[in-house]
Short mmCIF file of C-alpha atoms in Angstrom, two decimals:
data_model
loop_
_atom_site.label_atom_id
_atom_site.label_comp_id
_atom_site.label_asym_id
_atom_site.label_seq_id
_atom_site.Cartn_x
_atom_site.Cartn_y
_atom_site.Cartn_z
CA MET A 1 6.89 25.69 1.36
CA SER A 2 3.53 24.53 2.70
CA LEU A 3 2.55 20.89 2.97
CA VAL A 4 0.04 21.32 0.16
CA ASP A 5 2.56 23.07 -2.13
CA SER A 6 5.33 20.49 -1.61
CA ALA A 7 6.88 18.78 -4.62
CA ALA A 8 4.54 16.29 -6.24
CA ILE A 9 7.14 13.52 -5.98
CA LYS A 10 10.22 12.90 -3.87
CA ARG A 11 12.82 11.41 -6.19
CA LEU A 12 15.52 9.07 -4.92
CA ALA A 13 18.08 11.77 -5.71
CA ASP A 14 16.32 14.07 -3.22
CA TRP A 15 17.25 11.91 -0.24
CA ASP A 16 20.20 13.22 1.83
CA GLY A 17 23.05 10.85 0.98
CA ASP A 18 25.11 11.66 4.06
CA ARG A 19 22.12 10.92 6.27
CA LEU A 20 21.46 7.61 4.51
CA GLU A 21 25.11 6.61 5.00
CA ARG A 22 24.86 7.51 8.68
CA LEU A 23 21.63 5.55 9.16
CA ALA A 24 23.06 2.48 7.45
CA ALA A 25 26.16 2.62 9.63
CA ALA A 26 24.09 3.01 12.79
CA HIS A 27 21.39 0.43 12.06
CA ASP A 28 22.97 -1.99 9.55
CA THR A 29 21.40 -3.11 6.28
CA PRO A 30 19.06 -3.98 4.73
CA LEU A 31 17.16 -1.10 6.29
CA TYR A 32 13.90 0.64 5.47
CA VAL A 33 13.92 4.41 6.00
CA THR A 34 10.49 6.07 6.15
CA ASP A 35 10.13 9.84 5.91
CA HIS A 36 7.10 10.80 8.00
CA ASP A 37 7.30 14.45 7.03
CA ARG A 38 6.84 13.31 3.45
CA ILE A 39 3.82 11.18 4.41
CA ARG A 40 2.18 14.26 5.92
CA GLU A 41 2.98 16.34 2.83
CA ASN A 42 1.44 13.72 0.54
CA PHE A 43 -1.70 13.46 2.64
CA ALA A 44 -2.11 17.24 2.85
CA ARG A 45 -1.76 17.55 -0.94
CA PHE A 46 -4.25 14.74 -1.61
CA ASP A 47 -6.74 15.97 0.98
CA ALA A 48 -6.64 19.50 -0.42
CA ALA A 49 -7.15 18.32 -4.01
CA PHE A 50 -10.07 16.08 -3.00
CA ASP A 51 -11.61 18.59 -0.63
CA PHE A 52 -15.07 17.34 -1.60
CA ALA A 53 -14.34 13.75 -0.44
CA HIS A 54 -13.91 11.74 2.74
CA VAL A 55 -10.30 10.52 2.65
CA MET A 56 -9.26 7.29 4.35
CA TYR A 57 -5.88 5.54 4.35
CA ALA A 58 -5.74 2.06 2.80
CA ALA A 59 -3.69 0.38 5.50
CA LYS A 60 -2.59 -2.54 3.33
CA ALA A 61 0.03 -0.27 1.74
CA ASN A 62 1.96 -0.17 5.01
CA THR A 63 0.50 -1.34 8.31
CA GLY A 64 3.39 -0.09 10.41
CA ARG A 65 2.11 1.34 13.66
CA ALA A 66 4.06 4.56 13.24
CA VAL A 67 2.70 5.05 9.71
CA ILE A 68 -0.91 4.51 10.79
CA GLN A 69 -0.44 6.90 13.71
CA THR A 70 1.04 9.58 11.46
CA LEU A 71 -1.83 9.45 8.98
CA TYR A 72 -4.53 9.15 11.63
CA ASP A 73 -3.11 12.16 13.45
CA ALA A 74 -3.11 14.01 10.11
CA GLY A 75 -6.85 13.42 9.77
CA ALA A 76 -7.25 10.22 7.80
CA ASP A 77 -9.64 7.48 8.83
CA ILE A 78 -8.33 3.97 8.26
CA GLU A 79 -9.61 1.37 5.76
CA CYS A 80 -8.66 -2.21 6.52
CA ALA A 81 -8.87 -5.22 4.22
CA ALA A 82 -8.30 -7.88 6.87
CA ALA A 83 -8.98 -8.45 10.56
CA GLY A 84 -5.26 -8.28 11.29
CA GLU A 85 -5.23 -4.77 9.88
CA LEU A 86 -8.16 -3.84 12.11
CA ASP A 87 -6.22 -5.17 15.09
CA ARG A 88 -3.07 -3.26 14.12
CA ALA A 89 -5.03 -0.05 13.63
CA LEU A 90 -6.63 -0.38 17.06
CA LYS A 91 -3.21 -0.97 18.61
CA ALA A 92 -2.00 2.17 16.84
CA GLY A 93 -4.67 4.14 18.69
CA VAL A 94 -7.33 4.43 16.01
CA ALA A 95 -10.84 4.73 17.41
CA PRO A 96 -13.04 1.85 16.20
CA GLU A 97 -15.61 4.26 14.80
CA ASP A 98 -12.92 5.61 12.43
CA LEU A 99 -12.32 2.20 10.84
CA GLN A 100 -13.85 0.62 7.76
CA TYR A 101 -13.48 -3.10 7.05
CA THR A 102 -13.45 -4.22 3.42
CA ALA A 103 -13.68 -7.98 3.42
CA VAL A 104 -12.23 -10.04 0.53
CA ASN A 105 -13.18 -13.73 0.88
CA PRO A 106 -12.90 -13.28 4.66
CA PRO A 107 -11.92 -16.30 6.77
CA ASP A 108 -14.32 -17.18 9.59
CA ARG A 109 -11.92 -15.83 12.20
CA ASP A 110 -11.82 -12.47 10.39
CA LEU A 111 -15.59 -12.16 10.34
CA ASP A 112 -15.76 -13.23 13.98
CA TYR A 113 -13.27 -10.50 14.90
CA ALA A 114 -15.08 -7.83 12.88
CA VAL A 115 -18.52 -8.70 14.23
CA ASP A 116 -17.20 -8.73 17.81
CA LEU A 117 -15.71 -5.29 17.20
CA TRP A 118 -19.00 -4.07 15.73
CA ALA A 119 -20.93 -5.33 18.78
CA ASP A 120 -19.06 -2.75 20.87
CA THR A 121 -18.79 -0.13 18.13
CA PRO A 122 -21.92 -0.05 15.92
CA GLU A 123 -20.37 2.78 13.87
CA LEU A 124 -18.06 0.23 12.19
CA THR A 125 -18.83 -0.27 8.50
CA ILE A 126 -18.28 -3.68 6.91
CA THR A 127 -17.99 -3.98 3.13
CA ALA A 128 -18.92 -7.28 1.51
CA GLY A 129 -17.96 -8.47 -1.94
CA ALA A 130 -20.13 -11.58 -2.24
CA GLU A 131 -23.70 -12.59 -1.47
CA MET A 132 -22.44 -15.40 0.75
CA THR A 133 -20.58 -12.87 2.89
CA LEU A 134 -23.93 -11.24 3.68
CA ASP A 135 -25.29 -14.61 4.77
CA ARG A 136 -22.23 -15.30 6.90
CA LEU A 137 -22.51 -11.91 8.58
CA GLU A 138 -26.22 -12.37 9.31
CA SER A 139 -25.55 -15.81 10.79
CA ARG A 140 -23.24 -14.11 13.29
CA GLY A 141 -25.93 -11.68 14.39
CA PHE A 142 -24.64 -8.72 12.39
CA ASP A 143 -27.32 -6.31 11.22
CA GLY A 144 -25.29 -3.09 11.19
CA ARG A 145 -23.68 -0.77 8.68
CA LEU A 146 -23.03 -2.62 5.43
CA ALA A 147 -21.61 -1.61 2.06
CA ILE A 148 -21.42 -3.74 -1.09
CA ARG A 149 -18.33 -3.91 -3.25
CA VAL A 150 -19.01 -3.57 -6.97
CA ASN A 151 -17.05 -5.25 -9.75
CA PRO A 152 -17.46 -2.88 -12.72
CA GLY A 153 -15.76 -5.24 -15.17
CA ILE A 154 -13.11 -2.65 -16.02
CA GLY A 155 -9.64 -2.69 -14.49
CA THR A 156 -6.95 0.01 -14.54
CA GLY A 157 -3.45 0.32 -13.15
CA HIS A 158 0.19 -0.51 -13.68
CA HIS A 159 -0.07 -4.33 -13.79
CA GLU A 160 -2.71 -6.95 -14.50
CA LYS A 161 -2.27 -8.33 -10.98
CA VAL A 162 -3.60 -5.09 -9.49
CA ALA A 163 -6.35 -4.37 -12.03
CA THR A 164 -8.94 -5.49 -9.50
CA GLY A 165 -11.91 -3.88 -11.26
CA LYS A 166 -12.03 -6.70 -13.83
CA ASP A 167 -10.99 -9.57 -11.55
CA ALA A 168 -13.94 -11.76 -10.54
CA LYS A 169 -12.33 -12.27 -7.14
CA PHE A 170 -13.26 -8.75 -6.14
CA GLY A 171 -16.80 -7.55 -5.66
CA VAL A 172 -20.27 -8.41 -6.88
CA ALA A 173 -20.86 -8.58 -10.64
CA TYR A 174 -22.12 -5.21 -11.85
CA ASP A 175 -25.52 -6.34 -13.10
CA GLU A 176 -26.25 -8.28 -9.91
CA VAL A 177 -25.71 -5.37 -7.55
CA PRO A 178 -29.21 -3.77 -7.58
CA GLU A 179 -30.89 -7.03 -6.57
CA LEU A 180 -28.33 -7.67 -3.83
CA VAL A 181 -28.71 -4.10 -2.57
CA ALA A 182 -32.47 -4.62 -2.24
CA ASP A 183 -31.79 -7.77 -0.24
CA ALA A 184 -29.21 -6.01 1.93
CA ARG A 185 -31.65 -3.24 2.76
CA GLU A 186 -34.00 -5.85 4.19
CA ARG A 187 -31.35 -7.40 6.44
CA PHE A 188 -28.83 -4.68 7.32
CA GLU A 189 -28.30 -0.95 7.64
CA PHE A 190 -27.21 -0.59 4.04
CA VAL A 191 -25.06 2.54 3.71
CA GLY A 192 -22.98 2.49 0.55
CA LEU A 193 -21.30 1.08 -2.52
CA HIS A 194 -17.59 0.43 -2.83
CA ALA A 195 -15.32 -0.13 -5.81
CA HIS A 196 -11.57 -0.31 -6.34
CA VAL A 197 -10.68 -0.70 -9.99
CA GLY A 198 -6.88 -0.78 -9.97
CA SER A 199 -3.61 0.65 -8.66
CA GLY A 200 -0.77 2.79 -9.92
CA VAL A 201 -2.94 5.15 -11.98
CA LEU A 202 -0.97 8.05 -13.48
CA SER A 203 -2.06 10.97 -15.67
CA GLY A 204 -2.01 8.87 -18.85
CA ASP A 205 -4.41 6.39 -17.27
CA LEU A 206 -7.05 8.90 -16.20
CA ASP A 207 -9.30 8.37 -19.24
CA ASP A 208 -9.48 4.61 -18.57
CA HIS A 209 -9.95 5.29 -14.88
CA ARG A 210 -12.77 7.71 -15.67
CA ARG A 211 -14.63 5.04 -17.69
CA ALA A 212 -14.42 2.58 -14.81
CA LEU A 213 -15.51 5.09 -12.18
CA GLN A 214 -18.30 6.36 -14.41
CA LYS A 215 -19.86 2.90 -14.45
CA VAL A 216 -19.76 2.81 -10.66
CA ALA A 217 -21.18 6.33 -10.35
CA ASP A 218 -24.00 5.46 -12.78
CA LEU A 219 -24.83 2.43 -10.65
CA ALA A 220 -24.84 4.56 -7.50
CA GLU A 221 -27.38 6.91 -9.08
CA ARG A 222 -29.49 3.94 -10.14
CA VAL A 223 -29.44 2.36 -6.67
CA GLY A 224 -30.01 5.67 -4.87
CA SER A 225 -30.35 6.46 -1.14
CA LEU A 226 -26.67 6.00 -0.32
CA GLU A 227 -24.77 7.48 2.58
CA PHE A 228 -21.50 7.15 0.66
CA LEU A 229 -19.93 5.99 -2.57
CA ASP A 230 -16.41 4.69 -1.90
CA LEU A 231 -14.26 4.74 -5.04
CA GLY A 232 -11.24 3.08 -3.42
CA GLY A 233 -7.74 4.26 -4.17
CA GLY A 234 -5.49 3.56 -7.12
CA PHE A 235 -3.75 6.88 -7.68
CA GLY A 236 -0.09 6.23 -8.30
CA VAL A 237 3.38 7.72 -8.29
CA PRO A 238 6.11 7.53 -10.94
CA TYR A 239 8.64 4.80 -10.21
CA ARG A 240 11.02 5.72 -13.04
CA PRO A 241 13.02 8.94 -12.65
CA GLU A 242 11.97 10.24 -16.08
CA GLU A 243 8.24 9.72 -15.47
CA PRO A 244 6.18 12.80 -14.54
CA PRO A 245 4.07 12.69 -11.37
CA LEU A 246 0.32 12.34 -11.41
CA ASP A 247 -1.53 15.61 -11.92
CA ILE A 248 -3.50 15.28 -8.71
CA GLU A 249 -5.64 18.33 -9.48
CA ALA A 250 -6.69 16.80 -12.81
CA ALA A 251 -7.43 13.51 -11.06
CA ALA A 252 -9.58 15.28 -8.49
CA GLU A 253 -11.46 17.21 -11.16
CA MET A 254 -12.13 13.96 -13.02
CA VAL A 255 -13.59 12.34 -9.91
CA ARG A 256 -15.62 15.46 -9.17
CA GLU A 257 -17.13 15.43 -12.68
CA VAL A 258 -17.85 11.70 -12.62
CA THR A 259 -19.66 11.87 -9.30
CA ASP A 260 -21.47 15.14 -9.87
CA GLY A 261 -24.86 13.43 -10.02
CA VAL A 262 -24.31 11.15 -7.02
CA ASP A 263 -26.24 12.27 -3.93
CA ALA A 264 -23.86 10.79 -1.39
CA THR A 265 -20.54 11.44 0.31
CA ILE A 266 -17.66 10.48 -1.97
CA ALA A 267 -15.01 8.44 -0.19
CA LEU A 268 -11.46 7.63 -1.33
CA GLU A 269 -8.81 5.27 0.02
CA PRO A 270 -5.32 6.32 -1.11
CA GLY A 271 -2.43 4.12 -0.04
CA ARG A 272 0.40 4.08 -2.56
CA TYR A 273 0.07 7.82 -3.29
CA LEU A 274 0.64 8.64 0.37
CA LEU A 275 3.45 6.19 1.10
CA ALA A 276 5.48 5.14 -1.94
CA ASP A 277 7.97 7.98 -2.24
CA ALA A 278 8.26 8.30 1.54
CA GLY A 279 10.31 5.09 1.75
CA ALA A 280 13.81 4.01 0.70
CA LEU A 281 15.50 0.64 1.18
CA LEU A 282 19.21 0.71 2.01
CA THR A 283 21.36 -2.26 1.06
CA ARG A 284 25.09 -2.93 1.12
CA VAL A 285 27.17 -4.36 -1.75
CA ASN A 286 28.96 -7.55 -0.71
CA THR A 287 29.98 -9.13 -4.02
CA VAL A 288 30.99 -7.81 -7.43
CA LYS A 289 31.48 -10.25 -10.30
CA GLU A 290 32.40 -9.52 -13.91
CA THR A 291 30.83 -11.92 -16.38
CA PRO A 292 30.68 -11.97 -20.21
CA GLU A 293 27.00 -11.02 -19.96
CA THR A 294 26.92 -8.33 -17.28
CA ARG A 295 28.46 -6.93 -14.13
CA VAL A 296 26.82 -8.73 -11.23
CA VAL A 297 26.39 -6.65 -8.08
CA GLY A 298 25.42 -8.74 -5.07
CA VAL A 299 23.72 -7.00 -2.14
CA ASP A 300 22.42 -8.03 1.28
CA ALA A 301 18.76 -7.26 0.47
CA GLY A 302 16.75 -9.75 -1.54
CA LEU A 303 13.19 -10.43 -2.53
CA THR A 304 12.63 -11.21 1.14
CA ALA A 305 13.10 -7.49 1.80
CA LEU A 306 11.44 -6.17 -1.38
CA ILE A 307 9.41 -8.61 -3.48
CA ARG A 308 7.76 -6.17 -5.90
CA PRO A 309 10.33 -6.60 -8.72
CA ALA A 310 9.92 -10.40 -8.54
CA MET A 311 6.13 -10.36 -8.06
CA PHE A 312 5.09 -7.54 -10.41
CA ASP A 313 8.21 -7.03 -12.55
CA SER A 314 8.24 -3.59 -10.94
CA TYR A 315 10.87 -0.98 -11.66
CA HIS A 316 12.53 0.61 -8.64
CA HIS A 317 15.20 3.22 -9.18
CA ILE A 318 18.58 2.35 -7.64
CA ARG A 319 21.08 4.93 -6.46
CA ASN A 320 24.72 4.34 -5.55
CA VAL A 321 24.85 6.50 -2.45
CA THR A 322 28.56 5.91 -1.86
CA GLY A 323 29.83 6.26 -5.41
CA GLY A 324 27.26 8.36 -7.17
CA ASP A 325 29.89 10.36 -9.08
CA ARG A 326 31.43 7.29 -10.77
CA GLU A 327 30.94 6.35 -14.40
CA PRO A 328 27.73 4.35 -14.95
CA VAL A 329 28.22 0.66 -15.78
CA GLU A 330 25.53 -1.74 -16.93
CA SER A 331 24.89 -3.86 -13.86
CA SER A 332 22.56 -6.56 -12.60
CA VAL A 333 21.77 -6.10 -8.92
CA GLY A 334 20.59 -9.13 -6.99
CA GLY A 335 20.31 -10.51 -3.49
CA PRO A 336 21.48 -13.59 -1.58
CA LEU A 337 18.58 -15.94 -2.37
CA CYS A 338 18.78 -19.11 -4.44
CA THR A 339 16.37 -18.11 -7.22
CA SER A 340 16.78 -16.19 -10.46
CA ALA A 341 13.83 -14.05 -9.38
CA ASP A 342 15.99 -12.46 -6.69
CA VAL A 343 17.08 -9.46 -8.75
CA PHE A 344 16.29 -5.76 -8.49
CA CYS A 345 17.46 -4.88 -11.99
CA THR A 346 19.18 -6.40 -15.02
CA ASP A 347 21.73 -4.62 -17.22
CA ARG A 348 20.87 -1.20 -15.85
CA PRO A 349 23.39 1.67 -15.97
CA ILE A 350 24.40 2.38 -12.36
CA PRO A 351 27.44 4.32 -11.13
CA ARG A 352 30.11 1.63 -10.86
CA ALA A 353 29.42 -0.27 -7.64
CA GLU A 354 32.24 -1.64 -5.49
CA ALA A 355 32.26 -3.85 -2.42
CA ASN A 356 30.82 -2.15 0.69
CA ASP A 357 29.09 0.60 -1.32
CA LEU A 358 25.70 1.64 -0.01
CA LEU A 359 22.85 1.44 -2.52
CA ALA A 360 19.41 2.94 -2.03
CA ILE A 361 16.27 1.57 -3.69
CA GLY A 362 13.52 4.12 -4.15
CA ASN A 363 9.74 4.28 -3.83
CA VAL A 364 9.42 1.38 -1.40
CA GLY A 365 7.17 3.03 1.17
CA ALA A 366 4.08 1.27 -0.18
CA TYR A 367 3.99 -2.53 -0.41
CA GLY A 368 7.64 -2.76 0.58
CA ILE A 369 8.10 -3.89 4.14
CA ASN A 370 4.49 -5.11 4.24
CA LEU A 371 5.41 -7.83 1.73
CA ALA A 372 8.69 -8.75 3.42
CA ASN A 373 9.05 -12.46 4.09
CA GLN A 374 11.38 -15.07 5.60
CA PHE A 375 12.22 -17.19 2.54
CA HIS A 376 15.63 -18.85 3.00
CA SER A 377 15.25 -18.00 6.70
CA GLN A 378 16.20 -14.41 6.04
CA PRO A 379 15.32 -12.14 8.99
CA LYS A 380 13.10 -9.23 7.97
CA PRO A 381 14.73 -5.77 7.78
CA GLY A 382 14.48 -3.11 10.40
CA GLU A 383 12.83 0.26 9.85
CA VAL A 384 13.78 3.77 10.91
CA ALA A 385 11.47 6.78 10.83
CA ILE A 386 12.85 10.23 10.11
CA GLU A 387 10.99 13.44 11.02
CA GLY A 388 12.93 16.65 10.66
CA ASP A 389 16.23 16.01 12.41
CA ASP A 390 14.76 13.23 14.56
CA GLU A 391 15.36 9.55 13.87
CA ARG A 392 13.85 6.58 15.65
CA VAL A 393 13.60 2.85 15.18
CA THR A 394 9.97 1.93 14.48
CA ARG A 395 10.55 -1.76 13.68
CA ARG A 396 13.57 -3.66 14.95
CA ARG A 397 15.48 -5.98 12.69
CA GLU A 398 14.55 -9.64 13.09
CA THR A 399 17.11 -12.05 14.49
CA PHE A 400 17.68 -15.77 13.95
CA GLU A 401 15.89 -16.27 17.26
CA ASP A 402 12.83 -14.57 15.80
CA LEU A 403 12.84 -17.04 12.91
CA THR A 404 12.30 -20.01 15.20
CA ARG A 405 10.44 -18.33 18.06
CA LEU A 406 7.00 -19.65 17.14
CA GLU A 407 8.37 -23.18 16.81
CA ASP A 408 10.26 -22.87 20.08
CA GLU A 409 7.06 -21.81 21.84
CA VAL A 410 5.18 -24.98 20.84
CA PRO A 411 4.58 -26.93 24.09
CA GLY A 412 5.85 -30.46 24.60
CA ASP A 413 8.72 -32.40 23.12
CA GLN A 414 9.43 -31.82 19.45
#
């Protein structure tokens, strides 16, 4: 099977259970496992479908050094939404000329970093989403490659919190763009328009996505003289086991049709599509409690390890790796944190979990470990990369010493 012809989605059931058990025993839990072969397969499939476009990786999905290196080596340039992501990409070996910086209400220190980087690498493109950002860039001496982010007023995706195309926080209001473009052409090397209208787009969302992208493409034709039109990312993967995967060929054909009249390079920034199904989170059962309402299954991972269910009410499939052949029992799986939000599922049929069972949570490769936090002073999980038969730690597990390290390093008496 070629990379391009690989399965459109890696289901949680496709992960080797014996290998997951071995990794959990060797590296403890909670533990992120990232399949880098799968990342390459996903990129190859996407790149082949969108063979008419310039494909970048939206680093915010997972800024792990090993992940960035894998995608950069596969041929993806890197799109960064913050200066910290620029820094991480550089430390992963990405050449500055292969970076694009998409600023969202950038702090002064972020703009300072980006402009300093541009001073040494004039190929760097900076995308601005507000008129004031242009003024702030000019005040720093920047007169280089600039793109403007468009807010088309239409959002798509799996949740209102990611439907960025209709959120005033993101981009310049649609009708104001032509005037701002004229201004930008006077002050900078204006090179393109950018838009990202939402995330988690599946086949059933393509008509809505088409309407949003069509507005942006129409604006690009109206503005004219563009080097590129960047349509962001947004293409999703199914999180529920019964959901079909995105028809990536249909998605590519839709984008091709929408942009047919645009005389510019079409750019795309997939993130979730490349990473989501390449990650699994392993967690160990420590407590089982029968209640009149449900069977409570307590595990050692919490919203500190995976916050998406609490933040977005996201569904993540859960597999009992140890006892997968047992009778399913309606169970509520939750972590060790003192909040009712710390649950991964409620009353979901799962093969009957017992103490010390290993559970795997699927589709966590995108926005999983990147959103990990230290609430309740929980150390962040470790991460292991698998490639063929090889396994290596790419992010060590935090310790209690890590939790207080920055406080311990403060000089003087405390």
